[in-house]
Amino acid sequence: MASTIATSGTSGGKDNGGGGKNKVVEGNWCKNRSTDEESIRNACLLVCEGFVLGTAAASYTQYEILIAVGVTLVVTLSLTLFAFQTKIDFTGCGIFVFVSLIVLMLFGILAIIFSSKILSLVYSCLGALLFCFYLVFDTQLMIGGHHKYALSPEEYVFAALTLYLDVVNIFMYILSIIGSSRS
């Protein structure tokens, strides 16, 4: 049976006495939240994300954006189908994907310091791969079932937002890869 991950928002886990088997992710800010507060936070996040996407996409051609959208669509559908049908449980890899994200951020800082086209391309490829893994990881958390960890049904907004951010990050990294390939 899958352990339930209560609300996320922190990356740490707390052992709730189940012999190290059941982990619950808790955030103090979420204990008494209302749906209105959650909706306002999510709306603000989506507006800010829209500004970031619009600003980033302004430096690309319409053709490049359409290619990135198409590739992102194919990748997202393929990975979602994979996450639903595979017998491999990726939900136990949470710490590994988190550490990989930290390593990617550190590599990004190095890529900024030692600016080169190849480093930018490698960074974008690694970012796309990492968020592809995040998409599979988060999809399996959402569907629960026979997986080690699962989100509770009350966390549908959090699950949808997580999947949205995974897809947006995949899109941005693919767009960056396409942009790096121009002369």
XYZ file of C-alpha atoms in Angstrom:
183
model
C 0.000 0.000 0.000
C 1.282 3.453 -0.834
C 2.246 5.856 1.886
C 0.476 9.158 1.615
C 2.462 12.286 1.128
C 0.562 15.047 2.820
C 1.173 18.508 1.489
C 4.521 19.306 -0.004
C 6.250 22.620 0.026
C 9.276 21.414 1.858
C 11.755 18.896 0.654
C 12.277 17.191 3.974
C 10.481 14.172 5.272
C 9.548 13.069 8.770
C 9.564 9.498 9.932
C 6.209 8.866 11.536
C 7.253 5.748 13.390
C 6.492 3.199 10.686
C 9.928 1.644 10.812
C 11.259 4.107 8.267
C 8.755 2.886 5.711
C 6.084 5.574 5.841
C 7.268 9.091 5.144
C 5.089 12.160 5.423
C 6.147 15.447 3.919
C 4.802 18.323 5.947
C 4.899 22.072 5.737
C 3.790 24.227 8.671
C 2.207 26.761 6.334
C -0.322 24.245 5.062
C -1.973 23.003 8.229
C -4.814 25.548 8.328
C -4.907 26.911 4.820
C -8.124 27.793 3.103
C -9.025 27.145 -0.484
C -9.152 30.891 -1.154
C -5.587 31.411 0.044
C -4.411 28.465 -2.025
C -6.216 29.778 -5.105
C -4.686 33.234 -4.698
C -1.181 31.776 -4.282
C -1.611 29.582 -7.336
C -2.998 32.444 -9.423
C -0.026 34.643 -8.473
C 2.369 31.843 -9.349
C 0.719 31.293 -12.728
C 0.755 35.014 -13.570
C 4.448 35.259 -12.676
C 5.190 32.105 -14.665
C 3.332 33.601 -17.630
C 5.522 36.707 -17.513
C 8.671 34.583 -17.357
C 7.533 32.414 -20.273
C 6.511 35.417 -22.357
C 9.777 37.213 -21.724
C 11.843 34.125 -22.499
C 9.860 33.264 -25.626
C 10.268 36.793 -27.004
C 13.850 36.020 -28.030
C 12.836 33.034 -30.190
C 11.162 32.845 -33.581
C 7.628 31.592 -33.990
C 8.954 28.511 -35.803
C 11.292 27.637 -32.902
C 8.475 28.013 -30.390
C 6.159 25.770 -32.415
C 8.858 23.095 -32.706
C 9.444 23.265 -28.937
C 5.691 22.987 -28.272
C 5.435 19.944 -30.552
C 8.446 18.200 -29.023
C 7.191 18.984 -25.512
C 3.766 17.578 -26.366
C 5.222 14.319 -27.703
C 7.642 13.962 -24.768
C 4.935 14.718 -22.192
C 2.439 12.259 -23.642
C 5.090 9.548 -24.027
C 6.417 9.926 -20.491
C 2.930 10.077 -18.991
C 1.979 6.839 -20.731
C 5.265 5.317 -19.571
C 4.610 6.393 -15.959
C 1.150 4.819 -16.030
C 2.165 1.463 -17.509
C 5.648 0.771 -16.130
C 6.223 -1.608 -13.254
C 9.259 0.413 -12.162
C 8.486 2.523 -9.091
C 10.156 5.919 -9.376
C 8.468 7.411 -6.288
C 11.239 6.182 -4.002
C 13.800 8.278 -5.902
C 12.723 11.617 -4.415
C 16.030 12.402 -2.726
C 17.958 11.535 -5.885
C 15.926 13.874 -8.099
C 16.201 16.620 -5.491
C 19.992 16.248 -5.289
C 20.124 16.155 -9.096
C 18.234 19.451 -9.182
C 20.757 21.020 -6.782
C 23.640 19.716 -8.926
C 21.937 21.104 -12.046
C 21.610 24.518 -10.384
C 25.303 24.489 -9.437
C 26.200 23.455 -12.990
C 24.023 26.332 -14.235
C 26.028 28.783 -12.132
C 29.246 27.381 -13.616
C 27.744 27.625 -17.102
C 27.018 31.311 -16.477
C 30.536 31.987 -15.180
C 32.286 30.077 -17.983
C 29.903 31.160 -20.708
C 30.088 28.990 -23.816
C 27.657 27.613 -26.341
C 28.573 23.999 -25.529
C 28.072 24.466 -21.769
C 24.712 26.088 -22.459
C 23.679 23.173 -24.661
C 24.846 20.583 -22.098
C 23.014 22.455 -19.319
C 19.810 22.561 -21.379
C 20.025 18.849 -22.240
C 20.627 17.881 -18.602
C 17.763 20.117 -17.483
C 15.384 18.603 -20.019
C 16.358 15.077 -18.948
C 15.979 15.905 -15.261
C 12.520 17.397 -15.697
C 11.493 14.439 -17.862
C 12.382 12.282 -14.868
C 10.474 14.692 -12.607
C 7.426 14.303 -14.857
C 7.491 10.510 -14.466
C 8.169 10.844 -10.718
C 5.317 13.324 -10.149
C 2.901 11.381 -12.354
C 3.503 8.246 -10.315
C 3.044 10.219 -7.086
C -0.270 11.435 -8.437
C -1.613 8.052 -9.566
C -0.591 6.218 -6.388
C -1.634 2.582 -6.649
C 1.161 0.076 -6.108
C 3.827 2.765 -5.741
C 5.765 3.322 -2.520
C 4.599 6.930 -2.125
C 1.471 8.754 -3.298
C -0.221 12.105 -2.968
C -3.510 12.168 -1.110
C -6.627 12.883 -3.210
C -7.089 16.203 -1.393
C -3.844 17.395 -2.964
C -5.183 17.503 -6.522
C -4.343 21.203 -6.909
C -0.772 20.616 -5.777
C -0.486 17.614 -8.122
C -1.790 19.588 -11.103
C 0.527 22.499 -10.353
C 3.505 20.173 -10.023
C 2.790 18.524 -13.366
C 2.265 21.947 -14.960
C 5.650 23.151 -13.717
C 7.323 19.961 -14.961
C 5.885 20.464 -18.454
C 6.794 24.170 -18.493
C 10.372 23.386 -17.476
C 10.644 20.693 -20.154
C 9.346 23.229 -22.695
C 11.827 25.898 -21.600
C 14.803 23.523 -21.748
C 13.760 22.176 -25.162
C 13.342 25.753 -26.388
C 16.820 26.512 -25.088
C 18.220 23.454 -26.908
C 16.572 24.596 -30.140
C 17.878 28.127 -29.597
C 21.408 26.827 -29.001
C 21.342 25.052 -32.344
C 20.964 28.247 -34.361
C 24.066 29.759 -35.887
